[in-house]
XYZ file of C-alpha atoms in Angstrom:
303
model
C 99.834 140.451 79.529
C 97.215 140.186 82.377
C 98.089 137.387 84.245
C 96.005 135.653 86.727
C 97.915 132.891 88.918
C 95.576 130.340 91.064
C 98.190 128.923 93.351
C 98.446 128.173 97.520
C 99.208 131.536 99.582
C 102.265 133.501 97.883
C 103.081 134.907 101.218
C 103.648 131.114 102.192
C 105.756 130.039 99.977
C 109.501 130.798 100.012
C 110.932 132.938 97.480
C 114.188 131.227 97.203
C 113.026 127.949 95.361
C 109.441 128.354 94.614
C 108.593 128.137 90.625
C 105.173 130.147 91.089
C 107.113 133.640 92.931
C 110.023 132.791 90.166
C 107.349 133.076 87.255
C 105.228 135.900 89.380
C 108.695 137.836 89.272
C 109.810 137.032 85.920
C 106.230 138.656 84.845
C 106.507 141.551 87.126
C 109.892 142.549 85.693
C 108.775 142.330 82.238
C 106.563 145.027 82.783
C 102.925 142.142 83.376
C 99.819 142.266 85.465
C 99.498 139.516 87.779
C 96.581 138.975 89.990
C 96.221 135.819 92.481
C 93.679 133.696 94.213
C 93.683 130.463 95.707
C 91.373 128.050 94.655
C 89.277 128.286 96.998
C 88.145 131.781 95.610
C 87.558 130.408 92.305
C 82.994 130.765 91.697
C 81.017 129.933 88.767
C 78.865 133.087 87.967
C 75.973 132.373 85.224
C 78.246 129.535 83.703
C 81.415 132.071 83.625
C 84.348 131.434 85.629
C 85.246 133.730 88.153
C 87.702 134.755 90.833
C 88.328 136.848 93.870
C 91.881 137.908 92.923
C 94.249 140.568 94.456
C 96.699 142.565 92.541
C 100.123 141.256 93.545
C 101.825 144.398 93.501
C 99.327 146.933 94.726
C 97.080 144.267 97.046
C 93.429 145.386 95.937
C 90.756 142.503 95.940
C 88.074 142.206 93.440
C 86.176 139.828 91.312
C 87.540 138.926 88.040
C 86.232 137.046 85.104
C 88.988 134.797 84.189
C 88.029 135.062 80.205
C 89.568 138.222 80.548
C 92.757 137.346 81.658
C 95.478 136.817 78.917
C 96.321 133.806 80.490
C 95.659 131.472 83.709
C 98.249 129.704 85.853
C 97.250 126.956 87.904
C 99.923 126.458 90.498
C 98.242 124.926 93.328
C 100.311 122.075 94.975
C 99.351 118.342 95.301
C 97.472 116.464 96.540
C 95.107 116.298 94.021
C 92.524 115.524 96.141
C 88.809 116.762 96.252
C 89.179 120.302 96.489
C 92.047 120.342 93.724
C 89.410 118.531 91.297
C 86.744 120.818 92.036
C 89.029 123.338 91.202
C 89.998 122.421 87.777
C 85.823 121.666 86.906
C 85.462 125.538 88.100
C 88.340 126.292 85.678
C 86.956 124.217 83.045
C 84.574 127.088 82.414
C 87.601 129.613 81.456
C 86.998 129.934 77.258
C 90.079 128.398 76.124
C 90.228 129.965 72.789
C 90.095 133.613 75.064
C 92.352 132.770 77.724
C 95.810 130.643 77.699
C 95.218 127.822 80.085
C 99.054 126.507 82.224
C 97.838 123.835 82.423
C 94.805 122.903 81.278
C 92.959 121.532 83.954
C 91.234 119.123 81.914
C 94.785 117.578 80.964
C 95.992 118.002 84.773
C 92.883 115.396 86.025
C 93.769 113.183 82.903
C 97.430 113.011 83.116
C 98.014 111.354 86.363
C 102.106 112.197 87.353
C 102.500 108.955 88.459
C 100.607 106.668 85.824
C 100.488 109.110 82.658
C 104.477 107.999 81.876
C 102.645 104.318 81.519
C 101.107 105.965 77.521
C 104.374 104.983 76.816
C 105.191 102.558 78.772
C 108.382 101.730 76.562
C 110.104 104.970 77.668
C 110.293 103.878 81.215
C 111.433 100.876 83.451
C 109.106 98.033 84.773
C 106.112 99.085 86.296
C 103.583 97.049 88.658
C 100.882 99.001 89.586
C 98.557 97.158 92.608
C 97.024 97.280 95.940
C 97.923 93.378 96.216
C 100.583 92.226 98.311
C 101.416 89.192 96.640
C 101.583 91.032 93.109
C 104.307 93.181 94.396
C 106.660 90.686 97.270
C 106.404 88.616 93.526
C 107.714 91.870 91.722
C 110.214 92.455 94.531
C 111.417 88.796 94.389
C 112.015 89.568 90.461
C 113.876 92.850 90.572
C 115.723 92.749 94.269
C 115.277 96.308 95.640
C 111.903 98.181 93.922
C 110.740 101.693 94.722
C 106.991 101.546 96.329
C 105.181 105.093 95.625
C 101.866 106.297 95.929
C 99.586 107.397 93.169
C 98.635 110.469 94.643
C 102.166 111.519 95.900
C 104.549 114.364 95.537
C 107.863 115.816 96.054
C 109.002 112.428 97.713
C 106.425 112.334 100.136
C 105.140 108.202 101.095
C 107.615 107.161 98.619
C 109.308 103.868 100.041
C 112.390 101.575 99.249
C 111.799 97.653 99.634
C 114.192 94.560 99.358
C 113.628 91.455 98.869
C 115.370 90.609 102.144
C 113.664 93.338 104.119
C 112.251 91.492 107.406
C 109.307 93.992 107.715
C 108.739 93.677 103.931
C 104.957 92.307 104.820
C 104.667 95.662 107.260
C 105.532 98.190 104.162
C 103.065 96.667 102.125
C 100.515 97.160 104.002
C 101.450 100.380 104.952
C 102.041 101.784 101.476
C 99.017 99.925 100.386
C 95.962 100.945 103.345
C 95.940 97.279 104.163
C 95.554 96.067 100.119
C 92.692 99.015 99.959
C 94.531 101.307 97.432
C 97.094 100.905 94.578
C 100.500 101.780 94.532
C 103.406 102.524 92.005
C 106.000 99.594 92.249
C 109.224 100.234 90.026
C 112.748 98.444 89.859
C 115.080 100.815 92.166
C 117.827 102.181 89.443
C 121.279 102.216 90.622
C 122.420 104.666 88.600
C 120.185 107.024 90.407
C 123.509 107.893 92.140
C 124.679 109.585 88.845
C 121.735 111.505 88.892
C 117.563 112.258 88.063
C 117.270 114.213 85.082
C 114.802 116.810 85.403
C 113.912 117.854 82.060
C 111.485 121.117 81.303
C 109.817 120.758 78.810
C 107.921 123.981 77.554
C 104.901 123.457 75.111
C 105.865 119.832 74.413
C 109.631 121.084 73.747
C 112.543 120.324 75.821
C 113.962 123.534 76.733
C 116.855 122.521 79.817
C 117.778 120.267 81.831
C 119.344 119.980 85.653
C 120.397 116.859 87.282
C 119.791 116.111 90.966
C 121.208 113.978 93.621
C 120.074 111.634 96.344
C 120.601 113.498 99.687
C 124.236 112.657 101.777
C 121.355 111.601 105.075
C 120.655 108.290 103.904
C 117.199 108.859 102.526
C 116.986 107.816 99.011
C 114.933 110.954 97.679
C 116.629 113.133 95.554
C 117.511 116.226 96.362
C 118.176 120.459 95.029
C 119.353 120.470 91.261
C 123.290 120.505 91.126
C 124.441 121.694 87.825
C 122.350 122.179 84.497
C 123.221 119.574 81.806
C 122.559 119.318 78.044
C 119.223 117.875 76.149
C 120.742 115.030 75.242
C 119.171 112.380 72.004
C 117.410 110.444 74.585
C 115.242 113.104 76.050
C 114.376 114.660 72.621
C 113.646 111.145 72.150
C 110.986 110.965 74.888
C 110.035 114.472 74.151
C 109.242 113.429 70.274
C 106.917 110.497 71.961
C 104.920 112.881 74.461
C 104.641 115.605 72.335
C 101.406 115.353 70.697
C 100.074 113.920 73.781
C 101.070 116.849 75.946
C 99.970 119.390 73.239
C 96.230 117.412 73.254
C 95.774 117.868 76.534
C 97.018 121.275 77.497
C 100.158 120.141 79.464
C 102.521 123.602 78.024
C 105.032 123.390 81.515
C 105.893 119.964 82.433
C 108.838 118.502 84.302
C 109.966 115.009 83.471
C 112.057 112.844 85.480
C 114.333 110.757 83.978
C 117.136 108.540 85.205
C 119.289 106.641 83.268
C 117.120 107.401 80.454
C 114.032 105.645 81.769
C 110.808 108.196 82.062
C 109.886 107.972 85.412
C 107.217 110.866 86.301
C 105.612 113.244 84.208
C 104.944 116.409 86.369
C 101.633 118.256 85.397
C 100.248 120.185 88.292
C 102.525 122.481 90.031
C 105.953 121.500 88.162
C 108.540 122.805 89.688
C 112.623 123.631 90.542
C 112.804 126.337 87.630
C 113.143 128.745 90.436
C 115.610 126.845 91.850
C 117.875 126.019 88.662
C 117.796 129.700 88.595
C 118.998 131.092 91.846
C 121.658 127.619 92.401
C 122.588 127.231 88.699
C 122.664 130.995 87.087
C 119.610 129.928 84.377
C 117.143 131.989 83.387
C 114.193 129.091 83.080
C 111.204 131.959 84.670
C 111.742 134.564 82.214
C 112.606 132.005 79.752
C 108.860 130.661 80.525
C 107.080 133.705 80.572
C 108.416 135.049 77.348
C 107.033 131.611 75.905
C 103.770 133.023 77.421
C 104.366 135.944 75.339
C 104.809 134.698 72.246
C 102.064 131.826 72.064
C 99.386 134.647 73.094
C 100.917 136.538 70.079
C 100.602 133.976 67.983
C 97.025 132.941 69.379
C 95.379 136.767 68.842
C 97.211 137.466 65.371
């Protein structure tokens, strides 16, 4: 399989927990070609998508038509801002019936991580999405302590906690909100948090494992490294049956969902992540596991 991966710096990223050097490994050792760029090397050459990619074993540079490739792995981290967009329209130029597209960038602008849970709104718990202030100290008022994220966020980051007695309530609004310029993600705060998020992987619309994950011991309310790989249980086949052929539709073949108490609370599209770390902490297998799903649907797909 030639294998090109469009992700942030590899020498940046630490090899410990990082998904993208787990699955660049996991293809290495099963004998792959895997070439790199960032996405700021990806071009457009007489409506072909190209990429200035370097061989991640041997280090050469050169230009590379991505039809060519077997498949294409976009692993760039959030934001997705400006220059992430622009990076998926580059990539929308990769033939898809050629080239296996993880994910397909078309899918990744569509399925918002934050909003794309609200399809199926059913699966998950209360949701107020708003840049007013009144809309959510009303929401607060209703459901006591609420969880105030942005729409744009990841891994944690802006994500804030709000009571319904907090005395700077007013302040976090407008900070979470740019002064009632921008909307935010207002959810009930779930107790049961405390006996764990869920993160489910779901391969090619098919739950494949499951890890649960803690709220750090420092007081912050984020959640922290998986702690011990659980069993697919009814419910998340459940929500697994609903995504499916949405997922499928829209390219999305590794996604991370994030469930607690079996609400869906985030569907993660873009760079979804702590395989790597399931498998170092936990013993699993979940990059190889991955890559020979690679495998097997280009098999399938040029048969």
């Amino acid at each position: 399989m030639d294998l090109v991966v469009v992700a942030d710096p590899l020498d940046r990223l630490d090899p410990a927990v990082d998904t993208t050097l787990g699955v660049v490994s996991a293809a290495l050792a099963r004998g792959h070609h895997v070439r790199a760029c960032g996405p700021a090397d990806l071009a457009i050459v007489d409506g072909a998508a190209v990429a200035r990619t370097y061989d991640v074993r041997r280090g050469d540079t050169r230009w590379t038509r991505l039809d060519d490739a077997d498949a294409v792995l976009l692993r760039t981290d959030p934001p997705v801002d400006r220059a992430y967009l622009d990076a998926t329209l580059v990539l929308d130029r990769v033939d898809p019936a050629r080239t296996l597209l993880v994910n397909d960038p078309r899918g990744v602008r569509i399925a918002n991580e934050k909003l794309w849970a609200l399809e199926h709104a059913d699966l998950g718990p209360p949701t107020l999405v708003t840049a007013s202030a009144d809309q959510i100290a009303d929401f607060v008022r209703q459901h006591r302590t609420c969880v105030v994220k942005p729409i744009d966020g990841f891994s944690g980051h802006g994500v804030l906690r709000l009571g319904d007695d907090d005395t700077n309530a007013a302040s976090i609004i407008e900070l979470s909100t740019h002064g009632g310029r921008r909307q935010v993600v207002v959810q009930p705060w779930l107790e049961r948090v405390r006996e764990g998020n869920k993160r489910l992987f779901v391969h090619d619309g098919e739950p494949v494992a499951a890890a649960l994950r803690f709220p750090v011991e420092n007081g912050d309310f984020r959640i922290g490294l998986p702690a011990r790989m659980v069993e697919v249980d009814d419910r998340d086949r459940e929500i697994c049956d609903r995504l499916r052929p949405g997922l499928r539709e829209l390219g999305l073949f590794l996604v991370g969902l994030d469930v607690i108490d079996g609400l869906l609370i985030e569907v993660n599209v873009t760079s979804s992540g702590a395989l790597r770390k399931c498998d170092r902490l936990l013993g699993s297998t979940l990059c190889a596991d991955f890559v020979q799903l690679m495998e097997e649907t280009i098999r399938r797909r040029t048969s």
